[in-house]
PDB file of C-alpha atoms in Angstrom:
ATOM      1  CA  UNK A 629     -24.390  10.858   4.902  1.00 66.00           C
ATOM      2  CA  UNK A 630     -24.573  11.137   1.154  1.00 81.00           C
ATOM      3  CA  UNK A 631     -23.638   9.533  -1.969  1.00 90.00           C
ATOM      4  CA  UNK A 632     -21.471  10.505  -5.033  1.00 91.00           C
ATOM      5  CA  UNK A 633     -23.331  12.929  -7.290  1.00 88.00           C
ATOM      6  CA  UNK A 634     -22.539  10.615 -10.235  1.00 89.00           C
ATOM      7  CA  UNK A 635     -22.640   6.819 -10.294  1.00 88.00           C
ATOM      8  CA  UNK A 636     -19.659   4.694 -10.735  1.00 89.00           C
ATOM      9  CA  UNK A 637     -20.823   4.039 -14.392  1.00 86.00           C
ATOM     10  CA  UNK A 638     -21.658   7.701 -15.012  1.00 84.00           C
ATOM     11  CA  UNK A 639     -18.376   8.117 -16.835  1.00 80.00           C
ATOM     12  CA  UNK A 640     -20.002   9.545 -19.925  1.00 83.00           C
ATOM     13  CA  UNK A 641     -21.615  12.552 -18.122  1.00 84.00           C
ATOM     14  CA  UNK A 642     -18.427  14.323 -19.007  1.00 87.00           C
ATOM     15  CA  UNK A 643     -17.010  12.963 -22.239  1.00 88.00           C
ATOM     16  CA  UNK A 644     -13.874  15.085 -22.297  1.00 90.00           C
ATOM     17  CA  UNK A 645     -12.955  13.997 -18.741  1.00 91.00           C
ATOM     18  CA  UNK A 646     -13.803  10.336 -19.708  1.00 90.00           C
ATOM     19  CA  UNK A 647     -11.536  10.508 -22.722  1.00 92.00           C
ATOM     20  CA  UNK A 648      -8.697  12.034 -20.758  1.00 92.00           C
ATOM     21  CA  UNK A 649      -8.900   9.491 -18.075  1.00 92.00           C
ATOM     22  CA  UNK A 650      -8.954   6.482 -20.653  1.00 93.00           C
ATOM     23  CA  UNK A 651      -5.952   7.871 -22.442  1.00 94.00           C
ATOM     24  CA  UNK A 652      -4.017   9.137 -19.390  1.00 92.00           C
ATOM     25  CA  UNK A 653      -5.299   7.798 -16.098  1.00 91.00           C
ATOM     26  CA  UNK A 654      -2.208   9.012 -14.378  1.00 90.00           C
ATOM     27  CA  UNK A 655      -3.072  12.550 -15.293  1.00 92.00           C
ATOM     28  CA  UNK A 656      -6.662  12.344 -13.703  1.00 92.00           C
ATOM     29  CA  UNK A 657      -5.264  10.491 -10.700  1.00 92.00           C
ATOM     30  CA  UNK A 658      -2.694  13.161 -10.182  1.00 92.00           C
ATOM     31  CA  UNK A 659      -5.254  15.982 -10.520  1.00 93.00           C
ATOM     32  CA  UNK A 660      -7.624  14.298  -8.114  1.00 93.00           C
ATOM     33  CA  UNK A 661      -4.885  14.144  -5.486  1.00 93.00           C
ATOM     34  CA  UNK A 662      -3.904  17.730  -6.044  1.00 93.00           C
ATOM     35  CA  UNK A 663      -7.627  18.829  -5.415  1.00 93.00           C
ATOM     36  CA  UNK A 664      -7.581  17.234  -2.035  1.00 93.00           C
ATOM     37  CA  UNK A 665      -4.198  18.593  -0.903  1.00 92.00           C
ATOM     38  CA  UNK A 666      -1.799  15.749  -2.113  1.00 91.00           C
ATOM     39  CA  UNK A 667       1.041  15.797  -4.502  1.00 89.00           C
ATOM     40  CA  UNK A 668      -0.102  15.564  -8.025  1.00 88.00           C
ATOM     41  CA  UNK A 669       3.246  14.449  -9.431  1.00 89.00           C
ATOM     42  CA  UNK A 670       3.834  11.770  -6.824  1.00 87.00           C
ATOM     43  CA  UNK A 671       0.342  10.284  -7.185  1.00 87.00           C
ATOM     44  CA  UNK A 672       0.518  10.383 -11.031  1.00 86.00           C
ATOM     45  CA  UNK A 673       3.985   8.768 -11.234  1.00 85.00           C
ATOM     46  CA  UNK A 674       3.048   6.009  -8.804  1.00 84.00           C
ATOM     47  CA  UNK A 675      -0.214   5.353 -10.647  1.00 82.00           C
ATOM     48  CA  UNK A 676       1.660   5.150 -14.055  1.00 82.00           C
ATOM     49  CA  UNK A 677       4.782   3.023 -12.892  1.00 83.00           C
ATOM     50  CA  UNK A 678       3.704   1.096  -9.779  1.00 82.00           C
ATOM     51  CA  UNK A 679      -0.019   0.173 -10.135  1.00 78.00           C
ATOM     52  CA  UNK A 680      -0.519  -1.308  -6.663  1.00 83.00           C
ATOM     53  CA  UNK A 681       0.908   1.902  -5.085  1.00 85.00           C
ATOM     54  CA  UNK A 682      -1.183   3.936  -7.495  1.00 85.00           C
ATOM     55  CA  UNK A 683      -4.408   1.929  -6.427  1.00 89.00           C
ATOM     56  CA  UNK A 684      -3.533   2.675  -2.794  1.00 92.00           C
ATOM     57  CA  UNK A 685      -2.948   6.378  -3.241  1.00 90.00           C
ATOM     58  CA  UNK A 686      -6.074   6.722  -5.576  1.00 93.00           C
ATOM     59  CA  UNK A 687      -8.138   5.087  -2.806  1.00 95.00           C
ATOM     60  CA  UNK A 688      -6.676   7.515  -0.251  1.00 95.00           C
ATOM     61  CA  UNK A 689      -7.735  10.329  -2.554  1.00 95.00           C
ATOM     62  CA  UNK A 690     -11.142   8.848  -2.772  1.00 96.00           C
ATOM     63  CA  UNK A 691     -11.398   8.487   1.084  1.00 97.00           C
ATOM     64  CA  UNK A 692     -10.415  12.298   1.388  1.00 96.00           C
ATOM     65  CA  UNK A 693     -13.063  13.210  -1.149  1.00 95.00           C
ATOM     66  CA  UNK A 694     -15.640  11.112   0.710  1.00 95.00           C
ATOM     67  CA  UNK A 695     -14.775  12.604   4.066  1.00 95.00           C
ATOM     68  CA  UNK A 696     -14.812  16.305   2.531  1.00 92.00           C
ATOM     69  CA  UNK A 697     -18.192  15.683   0.911  1.00 92.00           C
ATOM     70  CA  UNK A 698     -19.871  13.609   3.670  1.00 94.00           C
ATOM     71  CA  UNK A 699     -20.165  10.390   1.571  1.00 95.00           C
ATOM     72  CA  UNK A 700     -20.762   7.011   3.024  1.00 94.00           C
ATOM     73  CA  UNK A 701     -18.090   4.347   2.445  1.00 95.00           C
ATOM     74  CA  UNK A 702     -14.809   2.828   3.750  1.00 96.00           C
ATOM     75  CA  UNK A 703     -11.288   2.815   2.799  1.00 97.00           C
ATOM     76  CA  UNK A 704     -11.419  -1.012   1.965  1.00 96.00           C
ATOM     77  CA  UNK A 705     -14.363  -0.254  -0.403  1.00 96.00           C
ATOM     78  CA  UNK A 706     -12.292   2.587  -1.982  1.00 96.00           C
ATOM     79  CA  UNK A 707      -9.438   0.176  -2.590  1.00 95.00           C
ATOM     80  CA  UNK A 708     -11.730  -2.423  -4.177  1.00 96.00           C
ATOM     81  CA  UNK A 709     -13.327   0.200  -6.413  1.00 95.00           C
ATOM     82  CA  UNK A 710      -9.953   1.394  -7.617  1.00 93.00           C
ATOM     83  CA  UNK A 711      -8.721  -2.074  -8.033  1.00 92.00           C
ATOM     84  CA  UNK A 712     -11.594  -3.476 -10.131  1.00 94.00           C
ATOM     85  CA  UNK A 713     -12.912  -0.274 -11.840  1.00 92.00           C
ATOM     86  CA  UNK A 714     -10.063   2.083 -11.718  1.00 92.00           C
ATOM     87  CA  UNK A 715     -11.007   4.225 -14.697  1.00 92.00           C
ATOM     88  CA  UNK A 716     -14.589   4.569 -13.736  1.00 94.00           C
ATOM     89  CA  UNK A 717     -13.445   5.366 -10.131  1.00 95.00           C
ATOM     90  CA  UNK A 718     -11.122   8.115 -11.302  1.00 94.00           C
ATOM     91  CA  UNK A 719     -13.717   9.744 -13.365  1.00 94.00           C
ATOM     92  CA  UNK A 720     -16.301   9.389 -10.497  1.00 94.00           C
ATOM     93  CA  UNK A 721     -13.798  11.109  -8.117  1.00 95.00           C
ATOM     94  CA  UNK A 722     -12.931  13.885 -10.561  1.00 94.00           C
ATOM     95  CA  UNK A 723     -16.673  14.604 -11.215  1.00 93.00           C
ATOM     96  CA  UNK A 724     -17.188  14.921  -7.407  1.00 93.00           C
ATOM     97  CA  UNK A 725     -14.348  17.411  -7.177  1.00 90.00           C
ATOM     98  CA  UNK A 726     -14.962  19.289 -10.358  1.00 82.00           C
ATOM     99  CA  UNK A 727     -17.704  21.679  -9.246  1.00 67.00           C
ATOM    100  CA  UNK A 728     -15.675  22.858  -6.287  1.00 55.00           C
ATOM    101  CA  UNK A 729     -12.605  23.128  -8.324  1.00 53.00           C
ATOM    102  CA  UNK A 730     -14.278  25.132 -10.910  1.00 46.00           C
ATOM    103  CA  UNK A 731     -15.804  27.534  -8.405  1.00 39.00           C
ATOM    104  CA  UNK A 732     -12.266  28.025  -6.757  1.00 48.00           C
ATOM    105  CA  UNK A 733     -10.820  28.666 -10.155  1.00 43.00           C
ATOM    106  CA  UNK A 734     -13.438  31.276 -10.932  1.00 35.00           C
ATOM    107  CA  UNK A 735     -12.887  32.886  -7.650  1.00 43.00           C
ATOM    108  CA  UNK A 736      -9.211  33.447  -8.527  1.00 50.00           C
ATOM    109  CA  UNK A 737     -10.071  35.230 -11.760  1.00 45.00           C
TER     110      UNK A 737
END
């Protein structure tokens, strides 16, 4: 099993993503959910309006990312990370997804 390619505090490895996430975390949460096959709109709205539900769905997204990438961890740990460091966790999740999403986007062009 592996680890995330960027640390939890590696937010500034991608300053644009970091800025977008700190200004509109619901956008990043929705895009992360969309990348693993969930509803972008539902997760984004729940993250924005009902934070406890947003934490749950963001943790479920993180769990799917971990499963797809073979990263160690647990759903309980994912919940705690999104509860106590939500913005850093969203950026870390997006950074983990990003290379695959970029490759898929390029393949469509």
